[in-house]
């Protein structure tokens, strides 16, 4: 099954779905399933879990409708299930003012766990008009979509995370307020 056959987006709307995506281990399992189906054994190896733990987390994701069985095969009398994402992307509800952004927490955890030599992290403080802000947001999204479409499942994973936002009042760097 290719990712072309999947719906574009699943919108997380239930408490069960939100609990399922809020867990870092399940986030990492979904990352394994992003481009190609995998068995519980393959998931366990790639995420570094015991098979039982992987099975537990995959079942929760499946019940929440975020992953699904896409094919089965018999191996030595046992049915082996291949799981895949149920959509190309998952859209989370806005966390609301002061609420934790689950995706960013997971992204930071993945970044901190990545080898230092494989990181390319930059931060820029900008001053933009509303139009420039909107244009930059659209260009970043288009660039991410372009490279997602170029992704080859046979290549190593790379994660792209961007956040374009207006800091909360009072959060400006010293010297910016002058």
PDB file of C-alpha atoms in Angstrom:
ATOM      1  CA  UNK A   1       0.000   0.000   0.000  1.00  0.00           C
ATOM      2  CA  UNK A   2       1.444   3.379  -0.924  1.00  0.00           C
ATOM      3  CA  UNK A   3       0.819   6.612   0.938  1.00  0.00           C
ATOM      4  CA  UNK A   4      -0.906   7.870  -2.239  1.00  0.00           C
ATOM      5  CA  UNK A   5      -3.891   5.632  -1.370  1.00  0.00           C
ATOM      6  CA  UNK A   6      -4.383   7.259   2.024  1.00  0.00           C
ATOM      7  CA  UNK A   7      -6.710  10.096   2.917  1.00  0.00           C
ATOM      8  CA  UNK A   8      -4.778  13.357   3.229  1.00  0.00           C
ATOM      9  CA  UNK A   9      -5.598  14.115   6.876  1.00  0.00           C
ATOM     10  CA  UNK A  10      -7.212  12.653   9.965  1.00  0.00           C
ATOM     11  CA  UNK A  11      -8.493  15.320  12.343  1.00  0.00           C
ATOM     12  CA  UNK A  12      -8.049  14.349  15.974  1.00  0.00           C
ATOM     13  CA  UNK A  13     -11.414  15.078  17.549  1.00  0.00           C
ATOM     14  CA  UNK A  14     -11.931  12.549  20.362  1.00  0.00           C
ATOM     15  CA  UNK A  15     -10.324  12.160  23.777  1.00  0.00           C
ATOM     16  CA  UNK A  16      -9.217   8.637  22.784  1.00  0.00           C
ATOM     17  CA  UNK A  17      -7.401   9.980  19.728  1.00  0.00           C
ATOM     18  CA  UNK A  18      -5.830  12.818  21.703  1.00  0.00           C
ATOM     19  CA  UNK A  19      -4.558  10.426  24.380  1.00  0.00           C
ATOM     20  CA  UNK A  20      -3.185   8.141  21.655  1.00  0.00           C
ATOM     21  CA  UNK A  21      -1.132  10.871  19.937  1.00  0.00           C
ATOM     22  CA  UNK A  22      -0.047  12.507  23.193  1.00  0.00           C
ATOM     23  CA  UNK A  23       2.311   9.647  24.040  1.00  0.00           C
ATOM     24  CA  UNK A  24       5.914   9.947  22.798  1.00  0.00           C
ATOM     25  CA  UNK A  25       6.265   6.200  22.169  1.00  0.00           C
ATOM     26  CA  UNK A  26       3.130   6.186  20.002  1.00  0.00           C
ATOM     27  CA  UNK A  27       4.392   9.295  18.199  1.00  0.00           C
ATOM     28  CA  UNK A  28       7.568   7.375  17.356  1.00  0.00           C
ATOM     29  CA  UNK A  29       5.566   4.349  16.198  1.00  0.00           C
ATOM     30  CA  UNK A  30       3.560   6.570  13.865  1.00  0.00           C
ATOM     31  CA  UNK A  31       6.849   7.958  12.518  1.00  0.00           C
ATOM     32  CA  UNK A  32       7.919   4.381  11.668  1.00  0.00           C
ATOM     33  CA  UNK A  33       4.633   3.857   9.806  1.00  0.00           C
ATOM     34  CA  UNK A  34       4.786   7.197   8.015  1.00  0.00           C
ATOM     35  CA  UNK A  35       6.081   5.817   4.704  1.00  0.00           C
ATOM     36  CA  UNK A  36       5.626   2.066   4.741  1.00  0.00           C
ATOM     37  CA  UNK A  37       3.690  -0.653   6.547  1.00  0.00           C
ATOM     38  CA  UNK A  38       5.432  -2.636   9.274  1.00  0.00           C
ATOM     39  CA  UNK A  39       4.735  -5.585  11.554  1.00  0.00           C
ATOM     40  CA  UNK A  40       4.778  -5.431  15.347  1.00  0.00           C
ATOM     41  CA  UNK A  41       8.235  -7.073  15.273  1.00  0.00           C
ATOM     42  CA  UNK A  42       9.573  -4.496  12.795  1.00  0.00           C
ATOM     43  CA  UNK A  43       8.068  -1.634  14.791  1.00  0.00           C
ATOM     44  CA  UNK A  44       9.573  -2.984  18.014  1.00  0.00           C
ATOM     45  CA  UNK A  45      13.032  -3.198  16.437  1.00  0.00           C
ATOM     46  CA  UNK A  46      12.871   0.302  14.930  1.00  0.00           C
ATOM     47  CA  UNK A  47      11.539   2.010  18.049  1.00  0.00           C
ATOM     48  CA  UNK A  48      13.596  -0.045  20.509  1.00  0.00           C
ATOM     49  CA  UNK A  49      10.708  -1.640  22.392  1.00  0.00           C
ATOM     50  CA  UNK A  50       9.730  -5.123  23.446  1.00  0.00           C
ATOM     51  CA  UNK A  51       7.210  -6.749  21.078  1.00  0.00           C
ATOM     52  CA  UNK A  52       4.565  -6.764  23.811  1.00  0.00           C
ATOM     53  CA  UNK A  53       4.941  -3.025  24.409  1.00  0.00           C
ATOM     54  CA  UNK A  54       4.826  -2.328  20.679  1.00  0.00           C
ATOM     55  CA  UNK A  55       1.698  -4.427  20.331  1.00  0.00           C
ATOM     56  CA  UNK A  56       0.005  -2.567  23.190  1.00  0.00           C
ATOM     57  CA  UNK A  57       0.760   0.868  21.704  1.00  0.00           C
ATOM     58  CA  UNK A  58      -0.233  -0.153  18.161  1.00  0.00           C
ATOM     59  CA  UNK A  59      -3.557  -1.530  19.448  1.00  0.00           C
ATOM     60  CA  UNK A  60      -4.291   1.827  21.114  1.00  0.00           C
ATOM     61  CA  UNK A  61      -3.452   3.668  17.893  1.00  0.00           C
ATOM     62  CA  UNK A  62      -5.611   1.252  15.907  1.00  0.00           C
ATOM     63  CA  UNK A  63      -8.599   1.658  18.270  1.00  0.00           C
ATOM     64  CA  UNK A  64      -8.239   5.427  17.901  1.00  0.00           C
ATOM     65  CA  UNK A  65      -8.385   5.066  14.100  1.00  0.00           C
ATOM     66  CA  UNK A  66      -4.888   6.462  13.554  1.00  0.00           C
ATOM     67  CA  UNK A  67      -3.272   3.287  12.200  1.00  0.00           C
ATOM     68  CA  UNK A  68      -4.797   0.284  10.463  1.00  0.00           C
ATOM     69  CA  UNK A  69      -3.963  -3.195   9.243  1.00  0.00           C
ATOM     70  CA  UNK A  70      -3.235  -2.973   5.525  1.00  0.00           C
ATOM     71  CA  UNK A  71      -2.275  -6.585   4.825  1.00  0.00           C
ATOM     72  CA  UNK A  72      -1.740  -9.921   6.497  1.00  0.00           C
ATOM     73  CA  UNK A  73       0.276 -13.038   5.739  1.00  0.00           C
ATOM     74  CA  UNK A  74       0.735 -16.407   7.411  1.00  0.00           C
ATOM     75  CA  UNK A  75       4.185 -17.165   8.762  1.00  0.00           C
ATOM     76  CA  UNK A  76       4.650 -20.614  10.336  1.00  0.00           C
ATOM     77  CA  UNK A  77       0.930 -20.818  11.121  1.00  0.00           C
ATOM     78  CA  UNK A  78       0.764 -17.349  12.699  1.00  0.00           C
ATOM     79  CA  UNK A  79      -1.006 -14.419  11.043  1.00  0.00           C
ATOM     80  CA  UNK A  80       1.397 -11.507  10.657  1.00  0.00           C
ATOM     81  CA  UNK A  81      -0.290  -8.094  10.411  1.00  0.00           C
ATOM     82  CA  UNK A  82       1.212  -5.109   8.608  1.00  0.00           C
ATOM     83  CA  UNK A  83       0.168  -1.746  10.023  1.00  0.00           C
ATOM     84  CA  UNK A  84       0.220   1.650   8.306  1.00  0.00           C
ATOM     85  CA  UNK A  85      -0.929   5.160   9.073  1.00  0.00           C
ATOM     86  CA  UNK A  86      -4.629   5.691   8.387  1.00  0.00           C
ATOM     87  CA  UNK A  87      -3.861   9.038   6.666  1.00  0.00           C
ATOM     88  CA  UNK A  88      -0.880  10.990   5.343  1.00  0.00           C
ATOM     89  CA  UNK A  89      -1.154  13.586   8.115  1.00  0.00           C
ATOM     90  CA  UNK A  90      -2.747  14.030  11.514  1.00  0.00           C
ATOM     91  CA  UNK A  91      -4.264  17.388  12.454  1.00  0.00           C
ATOM     92  CA  UNK A  92      -4.463  18.123  16.156  1.00  0.00           C
ATOM     93  CA  UNK A  93      -6.946  20.528  17.701  1.00  0.00           C
ATOM     94  CA  UNK A  94      -5.609  23.913  18.755  1.00  0.00           C
ATOM     95  CA  UNK A  95      -4.329  23.418  22.304  1.00  0.00           C
ATOM     96  CA  UNK A  96      -5.887  26.694  23.376  1.00  0.00           C
ATOM     97  CA  UNK A  97      -4.169  29.505  25.189  1.00  0.00           C
ATOM     98  CA  UNK A  98      -1.484  28.173  27.503  1.00  0.00           C
ATOM     99  CA  UNK A  99      -2.130  24.568  26.458  1.00  0.00           C
ATOM    100  CA  UNK A 100       0.786  22.305  25.616  1.00  0.00           C
ATOM    101  CA  UNK A 101       1.443  21.730  21.928  1.00  0.00           C
ATOM    102  CA  UNK A 102       1.843  17.957  21.709  1.00  0.00           C
ATOM    103  CA  UNK A 103       3.626  17.993  18.354  1.00  0.00           C
ATOM    104  CA  UNK A 104       6.251  20.464  19.500  1.00  0.00           C
ATOM    105  CA  UNK A 105       6.901  18.542  22.733  1.00  0.00           C
ATOM    106  CA  UNK A 106       7.442  15.365  20.708  1.00  0.00           C
ATOM    107  CA  UNK A 107       9.584  17.180  18.148  1.00  0.00           C
ATOM    108  CA  UNK A 108      11.832  18.570  20.886  1.00  0.00           C
ATOM    109  CA  UNK A 109      12.117  15.104  22.485  1.00  0.00           C
ATOM    110  CA  UNK A 110      13.060  13.583  19.123  1.00  0.00           C
ATOM    111  CA  UNK A 111      15.567  16.381  18.494  1.00  0.00           C
ATOM    112  CA  UNK A 112      17.171  15.888  21.906  1.00  0.00           C
ATOM    113  CA  UNK A 113      17.434  12.135  21.255  1.00  0.00           C
ATOM    114  CA  UNK A 114      18.986  12.585  17.792  1.00  0.00           C
ATOM    115  CA  UNK A 115      22.748  12.386  17.222  1.00  0.00           C
ATOM    116  CA  UNK A 116      24.303  15.859  17.516  1.00  0.00           C
ATOM    117  CA  UNK A 117      26.065  15.501  14.157  1.00  0.00           C
ATOM    118  CA  UNK A 118      22.740  14.946  12.367  1.00  0.00           C
ATOM    119  CA  UNK A 119      21.075  18.128  13.636  1.00  0.00           C
ATOM    120  CA  UNK A 120      20.577  21.345  11.714  1.00  0.00           C
ATOM    121  CA  UNK A 121      18.789  23.743  14.035  1.00  0.00           C
ATOM    122  CA  UNK A 122      18.352  27.451  13.399  1.00  0.00           C
ATOM    123  CA  UNK A 123      16.282  30.163  14.973  1.00  0.00           C
ATOM    124  CA  UNK A 124      15.569  33.574  13.520  1.00  0.00           C
ATOM    125  CA  UNK A 125      13.818  36.523  15.093  1.00  0.00           C
ATOM    126  CA  UNK A 126      11.903  38.447  12.453  1.00  0.00           C
ATOM    127  CA  UNK A 127       9.811  41.562  12.223  1.00  0.00           C
ATOM    128  CA  UNK A 128       7.176  41.105   9.535  1.00  0.00           C
ATOM    129  CA  UNK A 129       3.988  42.701   8.318  1.00  0.00           C
ATOM    130  CA  UNK A 130       0.853  40.559   8.536  1.00  0.00           C
ATOM    131  CA  UNK A 131       1.140  39.937   4.791  1.00  0.00           C
ATOM    132  CA  UNK A 132       4.801  38.869   5.050  1.00  0.00           C
ATOM    133  CA  UNK A 133       3.940  36.606   7.974  1.00  0.00           C
ATOM    134  CA  UNK A 134       1.162  34.913   5.976  1.00  0.00           C
ATOM    135  CA  UNK A 135       3.398  34.586   2.903  1.00  0.00           C
ATOM    136  CA  UNK A 136       6.223  33.016   4.903  1.00  0.00           C
ATOM    137  CA  UNK A 137       3.813  30.546   6.532  1.00  0.00           C
ATOM    138  CA  UNK A 138       2.475  29.524   3.105  1.00  0.00           C
ATOM    139  CA  UNK A 139       5.991  29.170   1.641  1.00  0.00           C
ATOM    140  CA  UNK A 140       7.182  27.029   4.577  1.00  0.00           C
ATOM    141  CA  UNK A 141       4.138  24.762   4.218  1.00  0.00           C
ATOM    142  CA  UNK A 142       4.639  24.467   0.443  1.00  0.00           C
ATOM    143  CA  UNK A 143       8.320  23.600   0.931  1.00  0.00           C
ATOM    144  CA  UNK A 144       7.471  20.951   3.526  1.00  0.00           C
ATOM    145  CA  UNK A 145       4.808  19.481   1.194  1.00  0.00           C
ATOM    146  CA  UNK A 146       7.246  19.476  -1.751  1.00  0.00           C
ATOM    147  CA  UNK A 147       9.855  17.502   0.160  1.00  0.00           C
ATOM    148  CA  UNK A 148       7.272  15.174   1.719  1.00  0.00           C
ATOM    149  CA  UNK A 149       6.217  14.266  -1.832  1.00  0.00           C
ATOM    150  CA  UNK A 150       9.860  13.572  -2.735  1.00  0.00           C
ATOM    151  CA  UNK A 151      10.361  11.278   0.276  1.00  0.00           C
ATOM    152  CA  UNK A 152      11.678   7.803  -0.485  1.00  0.00           C
ATOM    153  CA  UNK A 153      10.886   5.120   2.133  1.00  0.00           C
ATOM    154  CA  UNK A 154      14.193   3.390   1.383  1.00  0.00           C
ATOM    155  CA  UNK A 155      16.142   6.397   2.703  1.00  0.00           C
ATOM    156  CA  UNK A 156      16.796   7.260   6.362  1.00  0.00           C
ATOM    157  CA  UNK A 157      14.214   9.374   8.177  1.00  0.00           C
ATOM    158  CA  UNK A 158      14.603  13.114   8.439  1.00  0.00           C
ATOM    159  CA  UNK A 159      12.225  15.303  10.418  1.00  0.00           C
ATOM    160  CA  UNK A 160      11.312  18.866   9.578  1.00  0.00           C
ATOM    161  CA  UNK A 161       9.687  20.961  12.277  1.00  0.00           C
ATOM    162  CA  UNK A 162       8.906  24.620  11.946  1.00  0.00           C
ATOM    163  CA  UNK A 163       6.988  27.031  14.080  1.00  0.00           C
ATOM    164  CA  UNK A 164       6.176  30.517  12.912  1.00  0.00           C
ATOM    165  CA  UNK A 165       4.520  32.499  15.660  1.00  0.00           C
ATOM    166  CA  UNK A 166       4.201  35.853  17.354  1.00  0.00           C
ATOM    167  CA  UNK A 167       5.715  35.631  20.861  1.00  0.00           C
ATOM    168  CA  UNK A 168       3.449  36.442  23.771  1.00  0.00           C
ATOM    169  CA  UNK A 169       3.624  40.074  24.910  1.00  0.00           C
ATOM    170  CA  UNK A 170       6.567  40.582  27.239  1.00  0.00           C
ATOM    171  CA  UNK A 171       8.490  37.697  25.658  1.00  0.00           C
ATOM    172  CA  UNK A 172      10.672  39.901  23.442  1.00  0.00           C
ATOM    173  CA  UNK A 173      14.417  39.573  23.790  1.00  0.00           C
ATOM    174  CA  UNK A 174      16.175  42.233  25.835  1.00  0.00           C
ATOM    175  CA  UNK A 175      16.990  45.183  23.638  1.00  0.00           C
ATOM    176  CA  UNK A 176      14.055  44.531  21.275  1.00  0.00           C
ATOM    177  CA  UNK A 177      11.768  46.638  23.428  1.00  0.00           C
ATOM    178  CA  UNK A 178      13.805  49.794  22.863  1.00  0.00           C
TER     179      UNK A 178
END
